């Protein structure tokens, strides 16, 4: 596949003309919609039945944390036994968990019972996004289209997180408090099974190990651990922005503006993601990540000091524009850092890191807003990205590509069947400089 696209300018049209792409792109899009509906659906249902935002938040947090912690194990099993083998049982367990959670909430069950069901519900959430990314990596390994695929998936994820909560909220408020979770379960079952049925495009199963494809854990790769820290920082931006924007708009007596401001922030993220996928990059992904992350940390700096709504919208737009390049480049690096035997696991670690960072940031921003005022919550995205940037700069050597991905004689031809993209050569030069 790489040889077919090596001379073409990377772009979305070329990406979507990849043979077999539509067979997993469309089902994957449908199957990942419930991912963004789950937590908001839980909050709206539990708050409606208990009258407590604290209880609703606790159940939602338990679901999110268990999802973040168990997702990498799902990815590891998918790499070893195949996506379909892992996905179908997970879908069934998840639908059963959501159904039990609905029944318990409507029966006014105690908090401990809701938490007991929330944990397996979150742990079994189908990791369709990472699985789609793993399919792209299998299709495009070594191709210049990999950054375009990462951008396409980032935009798809962002669109999901814009549409999913709106749909769940409309169903819960317009039909029944449980309607959002019912729709989540139905979409998970239908979309998940449809995606799982696409056997021809799923990555090959790696049950054992060999000299060229050793069996490793994604977490054993130092570069993945560095990227996890970076993605925790990105998650802190999402969580901190959500809570702080809500607190600030309520404080000024204009809660309706919250959706507009967050929409501007999310819109900036989507626009930057679209642009990133349309650019033929000449700079290596490691350097792109460091620059993009530095800009993201810089963009979050003035948030806490802004009190004007129009100015806050402008700053939020800039922050959103800076997130996508860092997020997309991080996902792009996985292809060069992690063997094919562990890529799905690696993608789930990164996705889980964003979710975990988001949950932690939402909690911290809420505490700060309660104690020191609504604007203080904006310090969380600044602190999260600043700390992650320090780690990235200190450990940037671990983000250099694996030796098997470097162009040396006929090595790349043996690995991918195509010439290496220009960014791989750039990263090899970066590697040599770091060694010097």
XYZ file of C-alpha atoms in Angstrom:
436
model
C 0.000 0.000 0.000
C 2.835 2.362 0.857
C 4.315 1.963 -2.603
C 1.009 3.004 -4.142
C 0.951 6.332 -2.374
C 4.579 7.266 -1.999
C 4.575 9.623 -4.979
C 1.200 11.208 -4.227
C 0.703 14.378 -2.260
C -0.731 13.453 1.130
C -4.322 14.613 1.522
C -7.764 13.488 2.632
C -8.826 12.535 -0.890
C -5.831 10.259 -1.304
C -6.356 8.860 2.201
C -9.985 7.943 1.638
C -9.116 6.302 -1.677
C -7.061 3.746 0.241
C -8.479 0.337 -0.729
C -10.836 -0.946 1.933
C -10.773 2.277 3.981
C -14.499 2.977 3.827
C -15.292 -0.508 5.124
C -13.932 0.430 8.552
C -14.202 4.248 8.495
C -18.006 4.380 8.339
C -18.728 1.579 10.849
C -15.994 3.004 13.070
C -17.619 6.436 12.977
C -20.961 4.967 14.041
C -19.442 2.733 16.706
C -17.483 5.510 18.429
C -20.440 7.882 18.885
C -21.537 6.217 22.171
C -18.081 6.880 23.659
C -18.936 10.575 24.100
C -22.493 9.885 25.278
C -21.703 7.623 28.225
C -20.516 9.978 30.968
C -22.964 12.793 30.232
C -25.784 10.240 30.014
C -24.824 8.897 33.448
C -24.662 12.380 34.966
C -28.102 13.365 33.647
C -29.786 10.103 34.675
C -28.254 9.796 38.150
C -28.782 13.474 38.940
C -32.401 13.154 37.888
C -33.033 10.137 40.137
C -30.957 11.235 43.151
C -31.098 15.025 42.923
C -27.368 15.128 43.632
C -24.676 16.328 41.246
C -22.097 14.912 43.661
C -23.506 11.404 43.345
C -23.831 11.760 39.585
C -20.251 12.993 39.334
C -18.942 10.141 41.464
C -20.630 7.493 39.310
C -19.477 9.209 36.130
C -15.902 9.505 37.461
C -15.829 5.817 38.404
C -16.855 4.957 34.858
C -14.218 7.240 33.322
C -11.359 6.066 35.522
C -12.129 2.386 34.988
C -12.325 3.058 31.249
C -8.904 4.718 31.272
C -7.290 1.960 33.340
C -8.756 -1.047 31.541
C -8.651 0.242 27.964
C -4.945 -0.606 27.459
C -5.599 -4.191 28.509
C -8.321 -4.379 25.881
C -5.856 -3.045 23.316
C -3.232 -5.581 24.337
C -5.713 -8.439 23.954
C -6.815 -7.077 20.567
C -3.204 -7.082 19.354
C -2.753 -10.664 20.494
C -6.083 -12.289 19.656
C -7.663 -9.956 17.100
C -10.010 -6.992 17.362
C -13.169 -8.968 16.644
C -12.394 -11.558 19.320
C -12.053 -8.858 21.975
C -14.685 -6.456 20.699
C -17.753 -8.707 20.631
C -17.572 -9.922 24.279
C -16.755 -6.374 25.375
C -19.812 -5.000 23.584
C -22.095 -7.523 25.249
C -20.663 -6.845 28.712
C -20.920 -3.095 28.190
C -24.540 -3.210 27.038
C -25.396 -5.400 30.032
C -23.618 -2.963 32.349
C -25.422 0.081 30.948
C -28.753 -1.736 31.208
C -28.052 -2.626 34.847
C -27.003 0.946 35.603
C -30.252 2.298 34.132
C -32.319 -0.179 36.147
C -30.497 0.586 39.409
C -30.721 4.346 38.934
C -34.456 4.206 38.205
C -34.903 1.970 41.268
C -33.087 4.599 43.418
C -30.352 2.146 44.382
C -27.672 3.291 46.856
C -24.422 4.850 45.672
C -22.344 1.738 46.338
C -24.537 -0.290 43.981
C -24.254 2.316 41.233
C -20.471 2.413 41.649
C -20.270 -1.388 41.576
C -21.948 -1.428 38.156
C -20.187 1.687 36.864
C -16.738 0.074 37.080
C -17.379 -2.859 34.690
C -19.456 -0.583 32.472
C -16.508 1.752 31.983
C -13.951 -1.047 31.790
C -15.840 -2.736 28.939
C -16.339 0.412 26.846
C -15.380 -0.608 23.265
C -12.143 1.107 22.204
C -13.175 1.639 18.602
C -11.100 4.790 18.029
C -7.758 3.097 18.803
C -8.822 0.085 16.748
C -9.538 2.294 13.728
C -6.131 3.945 14.161
C -4.490 0.517 14.282
C -6.206 -0.389 11.002
C -4.896 2.777 9.380
C -1.389 1.946 10.635
C -1.661 -1.525 9.103
C -2.872 -0.130 5.800
C -0.429 2.778 5.593
C 2.675 1.614 7.460
C 5.619 3.743 6.284
C 3.429 5.949 4.090
C 3.411 9.776 4.125
C -0.353 9.461 4.593
C 0.017 8.405 8.247
C -0.080 12.011 9.573
C -3.145 12.602 7.396
C -4.821 9.528 8.884
C -3.979 10.731 12.402
C -5.471 14.139 11.581
C -8.586 12.555 10.096
C -9.109 10.471 13.239
C -8.520 13.470 15.502
C -11.173 15.478 13.654
C -13.536 12.505 13.824
C -12.971 12.201 17.578
C -13.555 15.912 18.088
C -16.746 15.777 16.029
C -17.870 12.848 18.165
C -17.305 14.798 21.356
C -19.303 17.700 19.973
C -22.265 15.667 18.677
C -22.415 12.898 21.327
C -23.082 15.062 24.409
C -25.592 17.207 22.508
C -27.507 14.110 21.374
C -27.453 12.537 24.842
C -28.589 15.767 26.489
C -31.434 16.265 24.005
C -32.676 12.716 24.575
C -32.443 12.946 28.373
C -34.165 16.312 28.625
C -36.648 15.886 25.802
C -37.763 12.275 26.155
C -36.681 10.607 29.407
C -33.685 10.866 31.785
C -32.655 7.342 30.774
C -33.042 7.900 27.019
C -29.442 9.032 26.555
C -28.023 5.831 28.025
C -30.540 3.705 26.136
C -29.363 5.286 22.874
C -25.736 4.760 23.953
C -26.349 1.049 24.489
C -28.221 0.634 21.189
C -25.523 2.434 19.199
C -22.787 0.460 20.937
C -24.469 -2.817 20.053
C -25.331 -1.953 16.440
C -22.231 0.047 15.551
C -19.841 -2.181 17.449
C -21.063 -5.401 15.848
C -20.998 -3.803 12.394
C -17.407 -2.663 12.942
C -16.406 -6.058 14.326
C -17.807 -7.746 11.205
C -15.161 -6.024 9.024
C -12.610 -8.826 9.297
C -10.607 -8.115 6.145
C -9.219 -4.802 7.393
C -8.365 -5.710 10.960
C -4.627 -5.893 11.810
C -3.023 -9.326 11.724
C -2.984 -11.273 14.965
C 0.386 -11.590 16.722
C 0.002 -14.489 19.134
C 3.660 -15.291 19.534
C 6.906 -13.509 18.740
C 9.544 -13.540 16.037
C 12.843 -11.875 15.351
C 11.303 -9.129 13.196
C 8.074 -8.671 15.212
C 8.898 -9.370 18.885
C 6.102 -9.644 21.423
C 6.366 -6.524 23.595
C 4.070 -4.422 25.716
C 3.462 -0.924 24.441
C 4.143 0.395 27.936
C 7.656 -1.077 27.796
C 8.511 1.377 25.002
C 9.987 4.513 26.660
C 8.572 6.785 23.964
C 5.039 5.597 24.729
C 5.471 6.487 28.398
C 6.618 9.966 27.390
C 3.604 10.347 25.097
C 1.280 9.232 27.906
C 2.510 12.168 30.002
C 1.959 14.491 27.038
C -1.572 13.201 26.538
C -2.341 13.560 30.248
C -1.482 17.227 29.773
C -3.797 17.461 26.776
C -6.542 15.855 28.846
C -6.002 18.525 31.505
C -6.882 21.154 28.901
C -10.168 19.451 28.005
C -11.194 18.885 31.637
C -10.041 22.263 32.882
C -11.751 24.146 30.067
C -15.067 22.339 30.513
C -15.346 23.006 34.240
C -13.843 26.501 34.225
C -15.995 27.766 31.365
C -19.087 26.444 33.146
C -18.081 28.056 36.442
C -17.213 31.391 34.850
C -20.369 31.720 32.759
C -22.527 30.835 35.761
C -20.631 33.390 37.864
C -21.351 36.201 35.413
C -25.001 35.157 35.111
C -24.823 33.947 31.513
C -24.756 30.124 31.642
C -26.109 29.882 28.112
C -22.838 31.250 26.737
C -20.974 28.199 28.021
C -21.958 26.083 25.032
C -20.910 28.829 22.632
C -17.507 29.273 24.245
C -16.792 25.564 24.366
C -17.996 25.243 20.803
C -15.458 27.904 19.753
C -12.731 25.999 21.590
C -13.728 22.682 20.004
C -14.134 24.346 16.608
C -10.557 25.609 16.753
C -9.410 22.099 17.492
C -11.310 20.713 14.498
C -10.058 23.400 12.114
C -6.446 22.835 13.142
C -6.911 19.093 12.771
C -8.229 19.482 9.235
C -5.297 21.745 8.339
C -2.724 19.365 9.822
C -3.947 16.535 7.635
C -3.750 18.651 4.481
C -0.114 19.702 4.958
C 2.797 17.759 3.455
C 5.158 17.998 6.422
C 8.905 18.392 5.858
C 9.763 18.472 9.560
C 9.999 15.261 11.588
C 7.123 14.432 13.973
C 9.264 14.660 17.098
C 10.206 18.264 16.402
C 6.624 19.066 15.412
C 5.382 17.696 18.721
C 7.820 19.760 20.765
C 6.925 22.971 18.916
C 3.173 22.312 19.020
C 3.227 21.447 22.707
C 5.237 24.562 23.529
C 2.642 26.666 21.729
C -0.168 24.877 23.576
C 1.388 25.599 26.976
C 1.916 29.224 25.939
C -1.684 29.570 24.728
C -3.092 28.403 28.094
C -1.077 31.009 30.023
C -3.506 33.983 29.802
C -6.707 32.000 30.418
C -6.846 32.570 34.176
C -6.507 36.347 33.786
C -9.242 36.809 31.149
C -12.642 38.004 32.357
C -14.132 39.404 29.138
C -16.334 36.899 27.331
C -15.280 37.935 23.789
C -11.614 37.840 24.765
C -12.099 34.480 26.472
C -13.626 33.153 23.272
C -10.628 34.392 21.288
C -8.119 32.844 23.697
C -10.139 29.611 23.766
C -10.013 29.495 19.977
C -6.215 29.803 20.049
C -5.960 27.041 22.651
C -8.136 24.811 20.480
C -5.990 25.537 17.439
C -2.892 24.445 19.390
C -4.326 21.157 20.699
C -4.846 19.343 17.400
C -1.221 19.560 16.136
C 0.102 18.136 19.411
C -2.552 15.418 19.586
C -2.199 14.375 15.955
C 1.599 14.311 16.011
C 1.572 12.202 19.164
C -0.616 9.601 17.498
C 1.568 9.748 14.379
C 4.675 8.932 16.411
C 3.183 5.618 17.535
C 3.725 4.120 14.071
C 7.474 4.753 14.270
C 7.925 3.960 17.968
C 5.853 0.832 18.524
C 6.017 -2.553 16.743
C 2.887 -3.648 14.937
C 2.360 -6.283 17.641
C 1.468 -3.601 20.209
C -0.013 -0.665 18.310
C -3.632 -1.060 19.358
C -2.475 -1.221 22.972
C -0.376 1.918 22.463
C -3.309 3.840 20.987
C -5.543 2.819 23.892
C -2.916 3.987 26.407
C -2.925 7.413 24.772
C -6.705 7.611 24.548
C -6.958 6.513 28.176
C -4.384 9.126 29.200
C -6.543 11.879 27.712
C -9.598 10.563 29.576
C -7.678 10.247 32.853
C -6.157 13.710 32.504
C -9.582 15.120 31.732
C -11.148 13.526 34.818
C -8.338 14.669 37.117
C -8.368 18.189 35.681
C -12.139 18.500 36.011
C -11.888 17.561 39.681
C -8.970 19.928 40.362
C -10.520 22.821 38.436
C -13.789 22.383 40.303
C -12.017 22.522 43.662
C -10.085 25.640 42.673
C -13.200 27.344 41.334
C -15.092 26.654 44.573
C -12.309 27.975 46.798
C -10.668 30.782 44.850
C -13.145 31.861 42.192
C -14.148 30.652 38.717
C -11.075 31.943 36.858
C -8.670 30.009 39.076
C -9.759 26.746 37.443
C -7.982 27.855 34.266
C -4.673 27.353 36.094
C -5.149 23.595 35.700
C -4.621 23.505 31.894
C -1.578 25.760 32.323
C -0.049 23.572 35.023
C -0.844 20.324 33.185
C 0.652 21.379 29.865
C 3.665 23.104 31.449
C 4.619 20.001 33.434
C 4.115 17.765 30.408
C 6.248 20.082 28.274
C 9.116 19.800 30.768
C 8.910 16.014 30.521
C 8.785 16.126 26.716
C 11.834 18.359 26.484
C 13.785 16.334 29.042
C 13.013 12.935 27.490
C 12.737 13.899 23.815
C 15.464 11.410 22.873
C 12.999 8.579 23.566
C 10.726 9.885 20.804
C 13.229 9.058 18.048
C 11.976 6.337 15.637
C 12.876 2.710 16.157
C 15.961 1.595 14.159
C 13.830 -0.654 11.950
C 12.037 2.432 10.615
C 15.224 4.241 9.609
C 16.341 4.481 6.015
C 19.658 2.644 5.759
C 20.311 0.981 2.447
C 17.543 -1.504 1.813
C 16.258 -1.657 5.386
C 13.102 0.314 4.695
C 12.306 -1.703 1.617
C 12.447 -4.826 3.730
C 10.255 -3.330 6.453
C 7.597 -1.500 4.478
C 8.102 -2.164 0.810
C 8.487 1.543 0.085
C 10.823 4.469 0.443
C 10.680 6.147 3.832
C 8.864 9.484 4.014
C 10.904 12.645 4.353
C 9.920 13.030 7.997
C 11.571 9.683 8.829
C 14.850 10.909 7.409
C 14.486 14.105 9.408
C 13.987 12.105 12.585
C 17.102 10.044 11.852
C 19.077 13.256 11.662
C 17.558 14.284 14.984
C 18.605 10.924 16.418
C 22.195 11.412 15.284
C 22.313 14.908 16.813
C 20.953 13.637 20.125
C 23.566 10.890 20.225
C 26.302 13.413 19.506
